[in-house]
Short mmCIF file of C-alpha atoms in Angstrom, two decimals:
data_model
loop_
_atom_site.label_atom_id
_atom_site.label_comp_id
_atom_site.label_asym_id
_atom_site.label_seq_id
_atom_site.Cartn_x
_atom_site.Cartn_y
_atom_site.Cartn_z
CA MET A 110 40.65 144.80 95.04
CA PRO A 111 43.64 143.98 97.29
CA LYS A 112 45.01 147.10 98.94
CA ALA A 113 48.59 147.68 100.10
CA LEU A 114 50.35 150.18 102.31
CA VAL A 115 54.05 150.71 101.58
CA ILE A 116 56.18 152.68 104.06
CA SER A 117 59.70 153.88 103.26
CA GLY A 118 62.67 154.34 105.55
CA GLY A 119 63.50 157.52 107.42
CA GLY A 120 64.20 156.97 111.12
CA SER A 121 62.31 159.36 113.37
CA LYS A 122 60.53 160.70 110.26
CA GLY A 123 58.36 157.60 110.54
CA ALA A 124 56.14 159.78 112.75
CA PHE A 125 54.90 161.39 109.51
CA ALA A 126 53.78 157.94 108.28
CA VAL A 127 51.98 157.35 111.58
CA GLY A 128 50.10 160.61 111.00
CA VAL A 129 49.09 159.44 107.51
CA ILE A 130 47.79 156.14 108.89
CA LYS A 131 45.94 157.91 111.70
CA GLN A 132 44.16 160.22 109.26
CA LEU A 133 43.21 157.37 106.92
CA HIS A 134 41.76 155.44 109.85
CA GLN A 135 39.87 158.46 111.19
CA GLN A 136 38.24 159.24 107.83
CA PHE A 137 37.65 155.63 106.77
CA SER A 138 37.28 153.52 109.90
CA THR A 139 36.29 150.43 107.88
CA PHE A 140 39.17 150.80 105.42
CA HIS A 141 41.76 148.06 105.86
CA PHE A 142 44.97 147.14 104.07
CA ASP A 143 45.50 143.56 102.93
CA ILE A 144 49.27 143.97 102.50
CA VAL A 145 51.68 146.17 104.48
CA VAL A 146 55.31 146.59 103.37
CA GLY A 147 57.95 148.34 105.46
CA THR A 148 61.58 149.33 105.08
CA SER A 149 63.78 150.53 107.94
CA THR A 150 61.56 152.67 110.20
CA GLY A 151 58.70 151.33 108.06
CA SER A 152 59.44 147.87 109.42
CA LEU A 153 58.67 149.15 112.92
CA ILE A 154 55.36 150.60 111.75
CA THR A 155 54.27 147.67 109.59
CA PRO A 156 53.38 145.06 112.28
CA LEU A 157 51.42 147.51 114.42
CA ALA A 158 49.59 148.93 111.40
CA ALA A 159 48.68 145.41 110.23
CA THR A 160 47.33 144.45 113.67
CA GLU A 161 45.62 147.87 113.93
CA GLU A 162 47.39 148.77 117.17
CA PHE A 163 47.04 152.45 116.31
CA ASP A 164 47.33 153.86 119.84
CA LEU A 165 50.45 151.79 120.49
CA LEU A 166 51.90 152.95 117.17
CA GLU A 167 51.34 156.59 118.04
CA GLN A 168 52.88 156.07 121.47
CA LEU A 169 55.97 154.49 119.91
CA TYR A 170 56.51 157.45 117.56
CA THR A 171 55.77 160.34 119.92
CA THR A 172 57.54 159.40 123.16
CA GLN A 173 61.02 158.22 122.19
CA THR A 174 64.27 160.14 122.57
CA THR A 175 67.54 159.46 120.77
CA GLN A 176 68.84 157.69 123.89
CA ASN A 177 65.93 155.23 123.57
CA ILE A 178 67.22 154.25 120.11
CA VAL A 179 71.01 154.49 120.11
CA LEU A 180 73.83 155.28 122.52
CA LYS A 181 76.52 157.59 121.22
CA ASP A 182 80.20 157.18 122.15
CA ASN A 183 83.56 158.60 121.28
CA LEU A 184 84.35 157.50 117.73
CA GLY A 185 87.78 156.29 118.76
CA ASN A 186 86.16 153.78 121.13
CA ARG A 187 84.08 152.30 118.29
CA LEU A 188 86.68 151.72 115.57
CA SER A 189 86.90 148.00 116.35
CA GLN A 190 83.11 147.62 116.66
CA HIS A 191 80.37 146.87 114.12
CA SER A 192 78.95 150.39 114.22
CA ILE A 193 79.42 153.96 115.37
CA PHE A 194 76.41 153.76 117.69
CA ASP A 195 75.30 151.14 120.19
CA ALA A 196 71.78 150.06 119.14
CA ASN A 197 70.90 147.94 122.19
CA PRO A 198 68.27 150.48 123.28
CA LEU A 199 66.44 149.93 119.97
CA TRP A 200 66.51 146.17 120.52
CA ASN A 201 65.02 146.69 123.99
CA LEU A 202 62.20 148.74 122.43
CA ILE A 203 61.55 146.07 119.82
CA THR A 204 61.31 143.32 122.43
CA HIS A 205 58.94 145.53 124.45
CA TYR A 206 56.56 146.55 121.65
CA PHE A 207 56.69 143.55 119.31
CA THR A 208 55.55 140.88 121.68
CA ASP A 209 54.78 137.22 121.09
CA ASP A 210 51.12 138.23 121.09
CA ILE A 211 51.66 140.65 118.19
CA TYR A 212 53.58 137.94 116.33
CA ASN A 213 50.81 135.38 116.87
CA LYS A 214 48.18 137.83 115.62
CA LEU A 215 50.20 138.36 112.45
CA MET A 216 50.75 134.65 111.85
CA THR A 217 47.06 133.78 112.32
CA GLY A 218 45.55 136.92 110.77
CA ASP A 219 44.56 137.63 107.19
CA LYS A 220 46.94 140.53 106.52
CA GLN A 221 50.32 140.04 104.89
CA ILE A 222 53.36 141.97 106.04
CA TYR A 223 56.72 142.27 104.31
CA ILE A 224 59.88 143.61 105.94
CA ASN A 225 62.81 144.56 103.70
CA THR A 226 66.43 143.93 104.63
CA THR A 227 69.76 143.78 102.79
CA CYS A 228 72.23 140.93 103.22
CA LEU A 229 75.79 142.21 103.63
CA GLN A 230 77.40 138.96 102.46
CA THR A 231 75.43 138.62 99.21
CA GLY A 232 74.03 142.09 98.60
CA ASP A 233 70.58 140.55 98.08
CA ILE A 234 67.35 142.24 99.07
CA THR A 235 65.88 139.77 101.56
CA VAL A 236 62.22 140.14 102.45
CA TYR A 237 60.80 138.59 105.62
CA THR A 238 57.07 137.90 105.77
CA ASN A 239 54.25 136.16 107.65
CA ASN A 240 52.94 134.88 104.29
CA LYS A 241 53.54 131.13 104.15
CA ASN A 242 53.14 131.11 100.36
CA PRO A 243 54.62 134.39 99.12
CA ALA A 244 54.94 135.16 95.43
CA PRO A 245 58.36 134.11 94.04
CA SER A 246 60.72 136.77 92.73
CA ASP A 247 63.81 136.96 90.55
CA THR A 248 64.92 140.25 92.11
CA TYR A 249 64.75 139.52 95.84
CA ILE A 250 64.78 136.60 98.28
CA VAL A 251 61.69 135.88 100.39
CA ARG A 252 61.79 134.23 103.82
CA THR A 253 58.86 133.38 106.12
CA PHE A 254 59.11 134.13 109.85
CA GLN A 255 60.01 130.99 111.82
CA SER A 256 59.44 132.30 115.34
CA ALA A 257 58.69 135.45 117.31
CA ASP A 258 62.42 136.01 117.84
CA HIS A 259 63.07 135.57 114.11
CA PHE A 260 60.37 138.18 113.47
CA ARG A 261 61.94 140.64 115.93
CA ARG A 262 65.43 140.14 114.49
CA ALA A 263 64.11 140.92 111.00
CA ILE A 264 62.61 144.19 112.27
CA MET A 265 65.86 145.07 114.00
CA ALA A 266 67.94 144.38 110.91
CA SER A 267 65.67 146.41 108.66
CA ALA A 268 65.89 149.37 111.06
CA CYS A 269 69.68 149.31 111.45
CA GLN A 270 71.36 151.82 109.17
CA PRO A 271 74.80 150.36 108.32
CA VAL A 272 77.88 152.04 109.80
CA PHE A 273 75.70 153.99 112.23
CA MET A 274 74.08 150.82 113.59
CA PRO A 275 75.22 147.16 113.71
CA PRO A 276 74.34 144.41 111.22
CA ILE A 277 72.08 141.66 112.56
CA GLN A 278 72.33 137.88 112.17
CA ILE A 279 68.61 137.32 111.61
CA ASN A 280 68.81 133.56 111.00
CA LYS A 281 71.33 132.71 113.71
CA GLN A 282 68.90 130.60 115.74
CA VAL A 283 66.83 129.16 112.88
CA PRO A 284 67.11 125.33 112.76
CA GLY A 285 68.69 124.03 109.56
CA GLU A 286 69.75 127.48 108.37
CA ALA A 287 72.47 127.19 105.69
CA HIS A 288 74.16 130.49 106.53
CA PRO A 289 73.40 131.54 110.10
CA GLU A 290 76.45 133.82 110.01
CA TYR A 291 75.00 136.08 107.30
CA GLN A 292 74.43 139.66 108.50
CA TYR A 293 71.55 141.90 107.50
CA VAL A 294 71.06 145.67 107.55
CA ASP A 295 68.59 148.36 106.53
CA GLY A 296 66.54 147.34 103.49
CA GLY A 297 66.84 150.95 102.27
CA VAL A 298 70.36 150.17 101.05
CA ARG A 299 68.64 148.43 98.10
CA GLU A 300 64.89 149.07 98.43
CA TYR A 301 63.75 152.36 99.97
CA ALA A 302 60.06 151.72 99.28
CA GLY A 303 58.94 148.14 98.62
CA VAL A 304 56.26 148.79 96.00
CA GLU A 305 57.47 145.79 94.00
CA MET A 306 56.60 143.39 96.84
CA ALA A 307 53.06 144.77 96.97
CA ILE A 308 52.58 144.33 93.21
CA ASP A 309 54.05 140.83 93.18
CA ASN A 310 51.61 139.71 95.87
CA GLY A 311 48.52 140.94 94.10
CA ALA A 312 47.89 144.49 95.30
CA THR A 313 46.01 146.66 92.81
CA VAL A 314 45.55 149.71 95.07
CA ILE A 315 48.83 150.86 96.61
CA PHE A 316 49.38 153.71 99.05
CA THR A 317 53.06 154.58 99.30
CA ILE A 318 54.28 156.81 102.12
CA LEU A 319 57.66 158.34 101.33
CA LEU A 320 59.45 160.10 104.17
CA SER A 321 61.77 162.05 101.88
CA ALA A 322 60.45 165.41 100.68
CA GLU A 323 59.43 166.24 97.13
CA THR A 324 62.39 168.62 96.91
CA PHE A 325 65.93 168.41 98.26
CA PRO A 326 67.03 171.99 98.94
CA PRO A 327 70.72 172.81 99.43
CA THR A 328 71.99 172.55 102.99
CA PRO A 329 73.57 175.85 104.05
CA GLY A 330 77.08 176.02 105.40
CA GLU A 331 80.15 173.82 105.13
CA PHE A 332 80.30 170.20 106.29
CA GLN A 333 83.30 170.01 108.61
CA THR A 334 82.84 166.88 110.73
CA LEU A 335 82.25 163.18 110.09
CA PHE A 336 78.68 162.68 111.30
CA PRO A 337 77.05 165.46 109.24
CA ILE A 338 78.90 164.25 106.13
CA LEU A 339 77.78 160.66 106.70
CA GLY A 340 74.23 161.75 107.39
CA GLN A 341 74.02 164.00 104.31
CA THR A 342 75.48 161.22 102.16
CA LEU A 343 72.87 158.80 103.49
CA ASP A 344 70.05 161.27 102.77
CA ILE A 345 71.27 161.80 99.19
CA PHE A 346 71.62 158.05 98.67
CA THR A 347 68.15 157.21 99.97
CA MET A 348 66.61 160.00 97.90
CA ASP A 349 68.11 158.49 94.74
CA VAL A 350 67.10 154.92 95.65
CA GLY A 351 63.61 156.18 96.45
CA LYS A 352 63.24 157.80 93.03
CA ASN A 353 64.07 154.50 91.34
CA ASP A 354 61.67 152.56 93.58
CA ILE A 355 58.81 154.80 92.43
CA ILE A 356 59.80 155.35 88.79
CA ILE A 357 59.86 151.64 87.93
CA PRO A 358 56.34 150.85 89.25
CA GLN A 359 55.02 153.99 87.53
CA LEU A 360 56.51 152.85 84.20
CA TYR A 361 55.08 149.38 84.77
CA ASN A 362 51.66 150.86 85.40
CA LYS A 363 51.87 153.04 82.28
CA GLY A 364 52.52 149.84 80.32
CA LEU A 365 49.43 148.23 81.86
CA LEU A 366 47.31 151.30 81.10
CA TYR A 367 48.51 151.30 77.48
CA ILE A 368 47.76 147.59 77.03
CA ASN A 369 44.32 148.08 78.58
CA ALA A 370 43.59 150.99 76.22
CA VAL A 371 44.64 148.92 73.20
CA LYS A 372 42.39 146.05 74.33
CA ASN A 373 39.42 148.43 74.68
CA LYS A 374 40.07 149.87 71.22
CA MET A 375 40.21 146.39 69.71
CA LYS A 376 36.94 145.50 71.43
CA SER A 377 35.31 148.69 70.11
CA ALA A 378 36.45 147.66 66.63
CA GLY A 379 34.42 144.47 66.96
CA ILE A 380 37.16 142.01 67.86
CA ASP A 381 35.86 139.35 70.25
CA GLN A 382 37.38 138.91 73.72
CA ALA A 383 38.83 135.46 73.01
CA THR A 384 40.79 136.80 70.04
CA ILE A 385 42.02 139.78 72.05
CA ASP A 386 43.18 137.47 74.84
CA SER A 387 45.00 135.26 72.32
CA TYR A 388 47.04 138.26 71.21
CA PHE A 389 48.02 139.41 74.67
CA ASN A 390 48.27 136.23 76.74
CA ILE A 391 51.57 135.28 75.17
CA THR A 392 53.49 132.49 76.85
CA LEU A 393 56.92 133.82 77.72
CA PRO A 394 59.43 132.74 80.37
CA ASP A 395 58.76 136.02 82.14
CA ASN A 396 55.71 138.00 81.02
CA PRO A 397 55.29 140.80 83.61
CA PHE A 398 51.92 141.92 82.18
CA LYS A 399 50.15 138.55 81.98
CA ASN A 400 46.79 138.65 83.79
CA LYS A 401 47.65 142.00 85.35
CA VAL A 402 45.30 144.97 85.56
CA PRO A 403 46.21 148.67 85.83
CA LEU A 404 47.12 149.76 89.34
CA LYS A 405 45.98 152.68 91.43
CA LEU A 406 49.19 154.15 92.82
CA TYR A 407 48.93 156.86 95.46
CA ILE A 408 52.02 158.59 96.84
CA ILE A 409 51.89 160.63 100.05
CA ARG A 410 55.05 162.46 101.09
CA PRO A 411 56.03 165.69 102.85
CA LYS A 412 56.27 168.79 100.69
CA GLU A 413 59.36 169.99 102.55
CA PRO A 414 62.12 168.08 104.38
CA LEU A 415 61.10 166.81 107.79
CA ASN A 416 63.29 167.39 110.80
CA GLY A 417 64.95 164.46 112.48
CA GLY A 418 68.62 165.07 111.85
CA PRO A 419 70.96 163.22 109.48
CA GLY A 420 69.44 159.89 108.48
CA GLY A 421 66.49 160.55 110.80
CA LEU A 422 68.61 159.51 113.77
CA VAL A 423 67.56 162.37 116.03
CA PHE A 424 64.49 161.41 118.06
CA ASP A 425 62.76 164.30 119.79
CA PRO A 426 59.17 163.78 121.04
CA SER A 427 57.98 167.32 120.33
CA THR A 428 59.43 167.27 116.80
CA MET A 429 57.95 163.85 116.09
CA LYS A 430 54.52 164.96 117.31
CA GLN A 431 54.70 167.80 114.79
CA MET A 432 55.70 165.35 112.04
CA LEU A 433 52.65 163.26 112.92
CA VAL A 434 50.40 166.33 112.67
CA THR A 435 51.98 167.19 109.30
CA GLY A 436 51.24 163.66 108.07
CA GLN A 437 47.63 163.99 109.17
CA SER A 438 47.21 167.41 107.55
CA LEU A 439 48.70 166.45 104.18
CA THR A 440 46.66 163.25 104.10
CA GLY A 441 43.49 165.21 104.78
CA GLU A 442 44.34 167.50 101.84
CA PHE A 443 45.13 164.51 99.65
CA LEU A 444 41.85 162.74 100.44
CA ALA A 445 39.86 165.94 99.86
CA SER A 446 41.36 166.19 96.36
CA LEU A 447 39.95 162.79 95.34
CA PRO A 448 36.42 162.27 94.00
CA PRO A 449 34.07 160.43 96.40
CA SER A 450 33.53 157.74 93.78
CA GLU A 451 37.21 156.87 93.96
CA THR A 452 37.48 156.71 97.74
CA SER A 453 34.29 154.65 97.96
CA GLU A 454 36.02 151.92 95.92
CA TRP A 455 38.51 151.45 98.76
CA LEU A 456 35.77 150.33 101.12
CA VAL A 457 34.64 147.47 98.89
#
């Protein structure tokens, strides 16, 4: 029963996801994920969650300030630049936390990670992974890490919200690369939560942490300056992309549940398994249900909007510590609502 953890984008709101992971680990110390998928801030969490560096992960998401992530400047000074903010501080953090040792653990370990980015030149979702034989896809491009620097560049690109932060040439130093000039940005532009990657690579139990709230209440007051307008637009955009990312897997799973119910009814009617299989194992160029079983999809998200400013680009240690506590609390409530028989399946 391959298990996956999928973490959406959300900037400093990633502290909520860290709280979810902390609570899961505290209640089920032997519970491990086989696949971890991250987008934007999720890409920063993914490698440390996969290598089970939980203390380091909590340190990363409870000690940073905005100045540790981006440097703000007068907008007029940035009009000829790639972005409104200077993101060199974030790159310095990435090189500090995501060491060659972490990379080597990922490349030699048994857990798969997937980091979502968007290519500016082609518009393609491009997924970077430590899996040397990832499942092929018609909807996104998959690339395997070639070096520790390649790995760090992919994380940086996934975390860089376009316009606010600069695009990254992930493949610039990869030997034989056809398009080293291509630039990559936040995977949330196309894929807010990478549930599809988890399904494609065999996950049947999927925990999805969304950093957007269940509701999107009106923001009081009038937007009068550029940054709040950009931030609000980004929040609305990611909310809509996030809905689509969840709706499609849910519809897919409903199809699987329906097919499974029909198969069980046919079996109850006395039809032998070989005949049932002959009806459903139809050879098609693209049969999305062939040899698939119904999924267990769990979604954990805040009930109300988290703080963190527009686009989650405000990093305040005290606020992020509270987000982490909120993630822990809601996860505790979620786990308590499940029957013990269901949670015991996760430990198999």
